Structure formats: C-alpha cells, structure tokens
C-alpha cells in the first residue's frame, strides 16, 4: 500500500482521505454542490447557446465552437459550486491542500495510477468483450475534431487537460473528500470512504450520460471508483488527474482518431505537462520527516 503524505497542521473537523484532520463543509454540502453546480452549468450553457444563436449557431445543432465553450462553462459551474461550499465550510478561503493538491513521490504518481489503470483496463476489456461494445465517447465528434485542425486542438485541450482538472477537482477533490468523512462502521471497520467512493462513482458515470452511450456508463463509473481509491490512498489529486488524462488521451487518440503510438505519446506528454504547469503551483511543499533535511 502506498504511503500517505506527512500530516499537516491539525485543523478542526473530521479526518480527510489523507488522514489529516481538516475543517471542511458538512456532508450535506456534497449533494448541495451537485445541485448548485448543475444549476450554474445549465444556466451558463443556455447563455452560451443563445449568444451562439445570435451569431448563426443552431440550438438543435450548435457549432463546434459553441459546443466547446458550453462544455468549458458547464464544468466551470461545478468548480464554482465546490469552491462556494468549501469556502463556507472552512469559514473563509479554502486551502488547495484540502482538495488534494499535495505533492507526492514519483512512485505514487506513476506506479499507483499505473497499477490501477491495468486493473481498470482488464476489467473494462472483459466487460466490452462480454457485451461486444464498439465506439465510445460522442463528445469529440460533437466538437468537430474530424473537420477542423483548430477544433481538434481545442477538443484535445478540453478532453485531455481541462476535463481531468475540473472533474477531479469536483468529484475526487470536493465531493468524495467531503463524503469520505462520514462515520459508518461495517464489521468494526471504517466504511465511510468505501461508501463515498461508490456514490461518487455512480455520480461520475451519470455525469457522462450526455457524451457517452448508456452501456459505457458502467466502465466510466468503475473508473470513477478507482480514482476515488487512488485519492484516498495517496491523499493527492495528482495521480487521479494523471490517470484521468491518460484515459482520455487514449479515448481521443485511439478510439476517435486512430493515431499511432508516437502521436499518443506526444499527446499524453503534452497533456501532463500542461496539467502540471497549471496545478503544481497550487500544491504545498512536501514536508520532510523530522530529522531529515
């Protein structure tokens, strides 16, 4: 089992997935954030589509630019909702570390999600073979990746960078982080994080209902469950973002575009670099154990 980061300064509140006791929003704020995020996202999406219609886009068949902007705004609505409830629960400005922005060792960053992805891939492969599934995410096609190079680049940025950052922030950083503090014992063992992981996984799968066919919601939900376990065991959001981005890069490059290994490797490397550039500054410095430099 991977080691967890060193504990932080003790704050009021229940234990976090990393093991530190932190002050945070109540359990009720998790479903409340879903409702508020959905309201923000729908309101923003409707606004974008109406503006797009004024410039020639169709409400029934929006242009790739309108679809892409709508997806940015929709994800942003959930980020804002999480920040709102986190700030209310913290009694002020929440810390990035409360959401899992904690640096981890290279072993945790690479081996933990790598091992998890192998299990996820094998189970998903068996599921797909059993049901004879073909196809995948419908979102790249809706964003016009097969018609314009600019649309392909913009879609790659959203699918491989923005979505992993925003969705991991909300689902694993806030929603799972909040629910995992519930006190539920099963056979004398703490089951709160496991129950929280299942709830988060179901919601994560349902969140992709509009972009993926119904039969693909099961593997997506399982991916959400695996990501919760990674967040719980490492106490960090970075391995989750890495695995999420890697999965999306494969979905876009292999399933959608049919690229070869060099192009896929370049896409993954580029996505990881941009994610690191945007999020690593949020992480607190890793604290060395007492007696070590």
mmCIF file of C-alpha atoms in Angstrom:
data_model
loop_
_atom_site.group_PDB
_atom_site.id
_atom_site.type_symbol
_atom_site.label_atom_id
_atom_site.label_comp_id
_atom_site.label_asym_id
_atom_site.label_seq_id
_atom_site.Cartn_x
_atom_site.Cartn_y
_atom_site.Cartn_z
ATOM 1 C CA UNK A 1 0.000 0.000 0.000
ATOM 2 C CA UNK A 2 1.468 3.408 -0.922
ATOM 3 C CA UNK A 3 2.420 5.684 1.895
ATOM 4 C CA UNK A 4 0.360 8.767 2.621
ATOM 5 C CA UNK A 5 1.834 12.274 2.713
ATOM 6 C CA UNK A 6 3.070 13.551 6.076
ATOM 7 C CA UNK A 7 0.255 15.010 8.191
ATOM 8 C CA UNK A 8 -0.392 18.700 8.063
ATOM 9 C CA UNK A 9 -1.124 21.100 10.874
ATOM 10 C CA UNK A 10 -4.211 19.913 12.719
ATOM 11 C CA UNK A 11 -7.375 21.826 11.956
ATOM 12 C CA UNK A 12 -10.879 21.436 13.283
ATOM 13 C CA UNK A 13 -13.109 18.879 11.638
ATOM 14 C CA UNK A 14 -13.284 15.201 10.657
ATOM 15 C CA UNK A 15 -10.455 13.272 9.110
ATOM 16 C CA UNK A 16 -9.677 13.798 5.447
ATOM 17 C CA UNK A 17 -8.899 10.972 2.977
ATOM 18 C CA UNK A 18 -5.190 11.703 3.568
ATOM 19 C CA UNK A 19 -5.539 11.022 7.271
ATOM 20 C CA UNK A 20 -5.189 14.612 8.462
ATOM 21 C CA UNK A 21 -7.994 16.226 10.423
ATOM 22 C CA UNK A 22 -9.295 19.185 8.499
ATOM 23 C CA UNK A 23 -12.116 21.627 8.872
ATOM 24 C CA UNK A 24 -14.490 21.307 5.982
ATOM 25 C CA UNK A 25 -18.077 21.555 4.785
ATOM 26 C CA UNK A 26 -20.754 19.268 6.217
ATOM 27 C CA UNK A 27 -21.839 16.122 4.415
ATOM 28 C CA UNK A 28 -24.980 17.880 3.202
ATOM 29 C CA UNK A 29 -22.840 20.211 1.087
ATOM 30 C CA UNK A 30 -21.873 17.369 -1.295
ATOM 31 C CA UNK A 31 -25.358 16.884 -2.812
ATOM 32 C CA UNK A 32 -25.990 20.623 -2.480
ATOM 33 C CA UNK A 33 -22.889 21.297 -4.596
ATOM 34 C CA UNK A 34 -24.162 18.888 -7.250
ATOM 35 C CA UNK A 35 -27.460 20.778 -7.429
ATOM 36 C CA UNK A 36 -25.810 24.194 -7.478
ATOM 37 C CA UNK A 37 -23.167 23.082 -9.997
ATOM 38 C CA UNK A 38 -25.885 21.719 -12.263
ATOM 39 C CA UNK A 39 -27.788 24.992 -11.999
ATOM 40 C CA UNK A 40 -24.648 27.031 -12.762
ATOM 41 C CA UNK A 41 -23.713 24.724 -15.628
ATOM 42 C CA UNK A 42 -27.140 24.710 -17.261
ATOM 43 C CA UNK A 43 -27.547 28.464 -16.905
ATOM 44 C CA UNK A 44 -24.117 29.049 -18.403
ATOM 45 C CA UNK A 45 -24.720 26.578 -21.225
ATOM 46 C CA UNK A 46 -28.061 28.140 -22.146
ATOM 47 C CA UNK A 47 -26.444 31.574 -22.156
ATOM 48 C CA UNK A 48 -23.633 30.414 -24.450
ATOM 49 C CA UNK A 49 -26.052 28.736 -26.840
ATOM 50 C CA UNK A 50 -28.271 31.822 -27.011
ATOM 51 C CA UNK A 51 -25.279 34.021 -27.738
ATOM 52 C CA UNK A 52 -24.138 31.492 -30.324
ATOM 53 C CA UNK A 53 -27.554 31.562 -31.952
ATOM 54 C CA UNK A 54 -27.242 35.324 -32.343
ATOM 55 C CA UNK A 55 -24.077 34.657 -34.381
ATOM 56 C CA UNK A 56 -25.586 31.961 -36.589
ATOM 57 C CA UNK A 57 -25.347 28.802 -34.492
ATOM 58 C CA UNK A 58 -28.333 26.474 -34.165
ATOM 59 C CA UNK A 59 -29.825 25.497 -30.826
ATOM 60 C CA UNK A 60 -30.552 21.991 -32.145
ATOM 61 C CA UNK A 61 -27.143 21.582 -33.774
ATOM 62 C CA UNK A 62 -24.668 24.047 -32.240
ATOM 63 C CA UNK A 63 -21.370 24.749 -33.945
ATOM 64 C CA UNK A 64 -18.193 23.104 -32.585
ATOM 65 C CA UNK A 65 -17.134 26.446 -31.089
ATOM 66 C CA UNK A 66 -20.415 26.782 -29.197
ATOM 67 C CA UNK A 67 -20.307 23.134 -28.058
ATOM 68 C CA UNK A 68 -16.739 23.518 -26.812
ATOM 69 C CA UNK A 69 -17.482 26.766 -24.985
ATOM 70 C CA UNK A 70 -20.584 25.204 -23.432
ATOM 71 C CA UNK A 71 -18.531 22.307 -22.091
ATOM 72 C CA UNK A 72 -15.962 24.678 -20.597
ATOM 73 C CA UNK A 73 -18.718 26.689 -18.928
ATOM 74 C CA UNK A 74 -20.584 23.589 -17.711
ATOM 75 C CA UNK A 75 -17.511 22.161 -15.982
ATOM 76 C CA UNK A 76 -16.722 25.589 -14.598
ATOM 77 C CA UNK A 77 -20.131 25.705 -12.929
ATOM 78 C CA UNK A 78 -19.291 22.670 -10.791
ATOM 79 C CA UNK A 79 -15.893 24.097 -9.889
ATOM 80 C CA UNK A 80 -17.562 27.299 -8.685
ATOM 81 C CA UNK A 81 -20.125 25.325 -6.673
ATOM 82 C CA UNK A 82 -17.391 23.306 -4.959
ATOM 83 C CA UNK A 83 -15.414 26.444 -4.145
ATOM 84 C CA UNK A 84 -18.524 28.103 -2.706
ATOM 85 C CA UNK A 85 -19.378 25.288 -0.305
ATOM 86 C CA UNK A 86 -15.749 24.639 0.577
ATOM 87 C CA UNK A 87 -15.296 28.304 1.483
ATOM 88 C CA UNK A 88 -18.480 28.249 3.562
ATOM 89 C CA UNK A 89 -17.322 25.141 5.420
ATOM 90 C CA UNK A 90 -13.819 26.460 6.008
ATOM 91 C CA UNK A 91 -15.126 29.771 7.280
ATOM 92 C CA UNK A 92 -13.073 31.607 4.716
ATOM 93 C CA UNK A 93 -10.745 30.854 1.849
ATOM 94 C CA UNK A 94 -10.193 27.070 1.480
ATOM 95 C CA UNK A 95 -6.680 25.742 1.015
ATOM 96 C CA UNK A 96 -5.683 23.881 -2.162
ATOM 97 C CA UNK A 97 -4.413 21.034 0.047
ATOM 98 C CA UNK A 98 -7.978 20.498 1.285
ATOM 99 C CA UNK A 99 -8.889 19.387 -2.242
ATOM 100 C CA UNK A 100 -5.891 17.083 -2.593
ATOM 101 C CA UNK A 101 -3.337 19.390 -4.163
ATOM 102 C CA UNK A 102 -0.488 17.679 -2.354
ATOM 103 C CA UNK A 103 2.764 16.693 -3.978
ATOM 104 C CA UNK A 104 3.559 13.004 -3.899
ATOM 105 C CA UNK A 105 6.600 10.912 -4.748
ATOM 106 C CA UNK A 106 7.261 9.790 -8.322
ATOM 107 C CA UNK A 107 6.457 6.251 -7.196
ATOM 108 C CA UNK A 108 2.970 7.289 -6.092
ATOM 109 C CA UNK A 109 2.473 9.492 -9.143
ATOM 110 C CA UNK A 110 3.405 6.806 -11.662
ATOM 111 C CA UNK A 111 3.089 3.361 -10.101
ATOM 112 C CA UNK A 112 -0.154 3.814 -8.181
ATOM 113 C CA UNK A 113 -2.272 5.066 -11.110
ATOM 114 C CA UNK A 114 -0.360 2.746 -13.438
ATOM 115 C CA UNK A 115 -1.280 -0.319 -11.420
ATOM 116 C CA UNK A 116 -4.846 0.920 -11.036
ATOM 117 C CA UNK A 117 -5.130 1.519 -14.774
ATOM 118 C CA UNK A 118 -4.046 -2.059 -15.549
ATOM 119 C CA UNK A 119 -6.866 -3.379 -13.354
ATOM 120 C CA UNK A 120 -9.331 -0.902 -14.836
ATOM 121 C CA UNK A 121 -8.233 -1.766 -18.386
ATOM 122 C CA UNK A 122 -8.528 -5.539 -17.887
ATOM 123 C CA UNK A 123 -11.966 -5.330 -16.291
ATOM 124 C CA UNK A 124 -13.190 -2.878 -18.921
ATOM 125 C CA UNK A 125 -11.798 -5.073 -21.700
ATOM 126 C CA UNK A 126 -13.646 -8.081 -20.282
ATOM 127 C CA UNK A 127 -16.834 -6.013 -19.972
ATOM 128 C CA UNK A 128 -16.533 -4.762 -23.547
ATOM 129 C CA UNK A 129 -15.866 -8.257 -24.917
ATOM 130 C CA UNK A 130 -18.796 -9.703 -22.994
ATOM 131 C CA UNK A 131 -21.228 -7.129 -24.382
ATOM 132 C CA UNK A 132 -19.439 -6.770 -27.747
ATOM 133 C CA UNK A 133 -19.164 -2.999 -27.325
ATOM 134 C CA UNK A 134 -17.837 -0.721 -30.038
ATOM 135 C CA UNK A 135 -17.417 3.029 -30.229
ATOM 136 C CA UNK A 136 -17.014 5.309 -27.237
ATOM 137 C CA UNK A 137 -17.264 8.938 -26.285
ATOM 138 C CA UNK A 138 -19.503 11.016 -28.562
ATOM 139 C CA UNK A 139 -18.119 14.345 -27.347
ATOM 140 C CA UNK A 140 -15.097 14.649 -29.693
ATOM 141 C CA UNK A 141 -17.322 14.220 -32.745
ATOM 142 C CA UNK A 142 -19.698 16.875 -31.443
ATOM 143 C CA UNK A 143 -16.732 19.226 -31.110
ATOM 144 C CA UNK A 144 -15.857 18.853 -34.793
ATOM 145 C CA UNK A 145 -12.494 17.120 -34.409
ATOM 146 C CA UNK A 146 -12.872 15.390 -37.783
ATOM 147 C CA UNK A 147 -13.446 18.601 -39.712
ATOM 148 C CA UNK A 148 -11.046 21.263 -38.476
ATOM 149 C CA UNK A 149 -7.496 21.154 -37.114
ATOM 150 C CA UNK A 150 -8.285 24.042 -34.773
ATOM 151 C CA UNK A 151 -11.306 22.135 -33.437
ATOM 152 C CA UNK A 152 -9.139 19.057 -32.880
ATOM 153 C CA UNK A 153 -6.581 21.070 -30.897
ATOM 154 C CA UNK A 154 -9.271 22.790 -28.823
ATOM 155 C CA UNK A 155 -11.040 19.492 -28.170
ATOM 156 C CA UNK A 156 -7.757 17.855 -27.141
ATOM 157 C CA UNK A 157 -7.123 20.653 -24.654
ATOM 158 C CA UNK A 158 -10.579 20.251 -23.170
ATOM 159 C CA UNK A 159 -10.735 16.446 -23.139
ATOM 160 C CA UNK A 160 -7.158 15.773 -22.025
ATOM 161 C CA UNK A 161 -6.416 18.795 -19.809
ATOM 162 C CA UNK A 162 -9.457 20.807 -18.714
ATOM 163 C CA UNK A 163 -11.835 17.908 -18.050
ATOM 164 C CA UNK A 164 -9.349 15.930 -15.909
ATOM 165 C CA UNK A 165 -8.530 19.029 -13.849
ATOM 166 C CA UNK A 166 -12.115 20.219 -13.377
ATOM 167 C CA UNK A 167 -13.747 16.816 -12.900
ATOM 168 C CA UNK A 168 -11.083 15.566 -10.479
ATOM 169 C CA UNK A 169 -11.353 18.812 -8.528
ATOM 170 C CA UNK A 170 -15.098 18.386 -8.109
ATOM 171 C CA UNK A 171 -15.585 14.618 -7.902
ATOM 172 C CA UNK A 172 -12.458 13.484 -6.062
ATOM 173 C CA UNK A 173 -11.262 16.742 -4.534
ATOM 174 C CA UNK A 174 -14.557 18.043 -3.157
ATOM 175 C CA UNK A 175 -17.406 15.517 -3.442
ATOM 176 C CA UNK A 176 -15.510 12.382 -2.407
ATOM 177 C CA UNK A 177 -13.359 14.360 0.009
ATOM 178 C CA UNK A 178 -16.500 15.562 1.776
ATOM 179 C CA UNK A 179 -18.457 12.296 1.795
ATOM 180 C CA UNK A 180 -15.459 10.212 2.863
ATOM 181 C CA UNK A 181 -15.634 11.841 6.291
ATOM 182 C CA UNK A 182 -18.940 10.097 7.058
ATOM 183 C CA UNK A 183 -18.730 7.802 10.061
ATOM 184 C CA UNK A 184 -20.020 4.376 9.033
ATOM 185 C CA UNK A 185 -18.676 1.153 10.516
ATOM 186 C CA UNK A 186 -19.081 -2.293 8.964
ATOM 187 C CA UNK A 187 -17.804 -5.269 10.954
ATOM 188 C CA UNK A 188 -15.881 -2.867 13.123
ATOM 189 C CA UNK A 189 -14.098 -1.222 10.209
ATOM 190 C CA UNK A 190 -14.488 2.299 8.876
ATOM 191 C CA UNK A 191 -16.524 2.060 5.666
ATOM 192 C CA UNK A 192 -17.144 5.752 5.047
ATOM 193 C CA UNK A 193 -14.545 6.140 2.259
ATOM 194 C CA UNK A 194 -15.753 2.985 0.509
ATOM 195 C CA UNK A 195 -19.369 4.137 0.554
ATOM 196 C CA UNK A 196 -18.278 7.587 -0.598
ATOM 197 C CA UNK A 197 -16.311 6.001 -3.460
ATOM 198 C CA UNK A 198 -19.355 4.047 -4.634
ATOM 199 C CA UNK A 199 -21.627 7.109 -4.505
ATOM 200 C CA UNK A 200 -19.031 9.227 -6.313
ATOM 201 C CA UNK A 201 -18.531 6.526 -8.953
ATOM 202 C CA UNK A 202 -22.262 6.359 -9.700
ATOM 203 C CA UNK A 203 -22.493 10.133 -9.997
ATOM 204 C CA UNK A 204 -19.337 10.261 -12.129
ATOM 205 C CA UNK A 205 -20.802 7.744 -14.552
ATOM 206 C CA UNK A 206 -24.134 9.546 -14.750
ATOM 207 C CA UNK A 207 -22.324 12.835 -15.392
ATOM 208 C CA UNK A 208 -21.194 11.411 -18.754
ATOM 209 C CA UNK A 209 -24.685 10.398 -19.811
ATOM 210 C CA UNK A 210 -24.835 13.110 -22.458
ATOM 211 C CA UNK A 211 -21.446 12.354 -24.025
ATOM 212 C CA UNK A 212 -21.306 8.541 -23.841
ATOM 213 C CA UNK A 213 -23.719 5.757 -24.713
ATOM 214 C CA UNK A 214 -25.544 4.132 -21.795
ATOM 215 C CA UNK A 215 -23.547 0.887 -21.997
ATOM 216 C CA UNK A 216 -20.310 2.812 -21.433
ATOM 217 C CA UNK A 217 -21.500 4.346 -18.171
ATOM 218 C CA UNK A 218 -20.542 1.187 -16.263
ATOM 219 C CA UNK A 219 -16.816 1.319 -17.128
ATOM 220 C CA UNK A 220 -16.854 5.080 -16.584
ATOM 221 C CA UNK A 221 -18.388 4.554 -13.162
ATOM 222 C CA UNK A 222 -15.753 1.937 -12.384
ATOM 223 C CA UNK A 223 -13.055 4.404 -13.423
ATOM 224 C CA UNK A 224 -14.583 6.903 -11.012
ATOM 225 C CA UNK A 225 -14.423 4.303 -8.233
ATOM 226 C CA UNK A 226 -10.755 3.530 -8.953
ATOM 227 C CA UNK A 227 -9.905 7.231 -8.944
ATOM 228 C CA UNK A 228 -11.560 7.625 -5.532
ATOM 229 C CA UNK A 229 -9.421 4.823 -4.107
ATOM 230 C CA UNK A 230 -6.305 6.478 -5.504
ATOM 231 C CA UNK A 231 -7.309 9.800 -3.945
ATOM 232 C CA UNK A 232 -7.952 8.063 -0.625
ATOM 233 C CA UNK A 233 -4.748 6.030 -0.533
ATOM 234 C CA UNK A 234 -2.350 8.734 -1.727
ATOM 235 C CA UNK A 235 -4.129 11.764 -0.265
ATOM 236 C CA UNK A 236 -3.369 13.540 -3.531
ATOM 237 C CA UNK A 237 -5.303 14.621 -6.602
ATOM 238 C CA UNK A 238 -2.279 14.455 -8.917
ATOM 239 C CA UNK A 239 -2.311 10.681 -9.566
ATOM 240 C CA UNK A 240 -6.055 10.963 -10.230
ATOM 241 C CA UNK A 241 -5.575 13.723 -12.784
ATOM 242 C CA UNK A 242 -2.762 11.775 -14.421
ATOM 243 C CA UNK A 243 -4.824 8.596 -14.828
ATOM 244 C CA UNK A 244 -7.929 10.532 -15.915
ATOM 245 C CA UNK A 245 -5.927 12.445 -18.520
ATOM 246 C CA UNK A 246 -4.189 9.282 -19.747
ATOM 247 C CA UNK A 247 -7.540 7.534 -20.178
ATOM 248 C CA UNK A 248 -8.962 10.495 -22.100
ATOM 249 C CA UNK A 249 -5.874 10.726 -24.305
ATOM 250 C CA UNK A 250 -6.313 7.086 -25.286
ATOM 251 C CA UNK A 251 -10.030 7.587 -25.898
ATOM 252 C CA UNK A 252 -9.385 10.569 -28.156
ATOM 253 C CA UNK A 253 -6.233 9.384 -29.911
ATOM 254 C CA UNK A 254 -7.011 5.681 -30.371
ATOM 255 C CA UNK A 255 -10.802 5.376 -30.438
ATOM 256 C CA UNK A 256 -11.601 8.667 -32.136
ATOM 257 C CA UNK A 257 -8.617 9.499 -34.340
ATOM 258 C CA UNK A 258 -6.873 6.146 -34.801
ATOM 259 C CA UNK A 259 -3.428 7.579 -34.085
ATOM 260 C CA UNK A 260 -0.304 5.502 -33.687
ATOM 261 C CA UNK A 261 1.947 5.208 -30.634
ATOM 262 C CA UNK A 262 4.184 8.280 -31.341
ATOM 263 C CA UNK A 263 1.193 10.619 -31.611
ATOM 264 C CA UNK A 264 -0.435 9.146 -28.498
ATOM 265 C CA UNK A 265 2.783 9.502 -26.505
ATOM 266 C CA UNK A 266 3.107 13.114 -27.630
ATOM 267 C CA UNK A 267 -0.499 13.822 -26.656
ATOM 268 C CA UNK A 268 -0.061 12.273 -23.200
ATOM 269 C CA UNK A 269 3.232 14.080 -22.599
ATOM 270 C CA UNK A 270 1.766 17.395 -23.688
ATOM 271 C CA UNK A 271 -1.360 16.949 -21.555
ATOM 272 C CA UNK A 272 0.679 16.002 -18.476
ATOM 273 C CA UNK A 273 2.967 19.000 -18.971
ATOM 274 C CA UNK A 274 0.069 21.475 -19.212
ATOM 275 C CA UNK A 275 -1.727 19.941 -16.216
ATOM 276 C CA UNK A 276 1.466 20.170 -14.160
ATOM 277 C CA UNK A 277 2.034 23.767 -15.250
ATOM 278 C CA UNK A 278 -1.484 24.760 -14.197
ATOM 279 C CA UNK A 279 -1.846 22.804 -10.953
ATOM 280 C CA UNK A 280 1.540 22.119 -9.370
ATOM 281 C CA UNK A 281 1.843 25.733 -8.136
ATOM 282 C CA UNK A 282 -1.253 25.032 -6.016
ATOM 283 C CA UNK A 283 0.442 22.235 -4.095
ATOM 284 C CA UNK A 284 2.055 22.756 -0.764
ATOM 285 C CA UNK A 285 5.764 21.821 -0.466
ATOM 286 C CA UNK A 286 6.307 18.242 0.638
ATOM 287 C CA UNK A 287 7.317 18.250 4.319
ATOM 288 C CA UNK A 288 10.332 16.106 5.212
ATOM 289 C CA UNK A 289 10.032 13.833 8.283
ATOM 290 C CA UNK A 290 11.672 15.049 11.482
ATOM 291 C CA UNK A 291 15.432 14.532 11.480
ATOM 292 C CA UNK A 292 15.712 14.588 7.684
ATOM 293 C CA UNK A 293 16.736 17.576 5.548
#
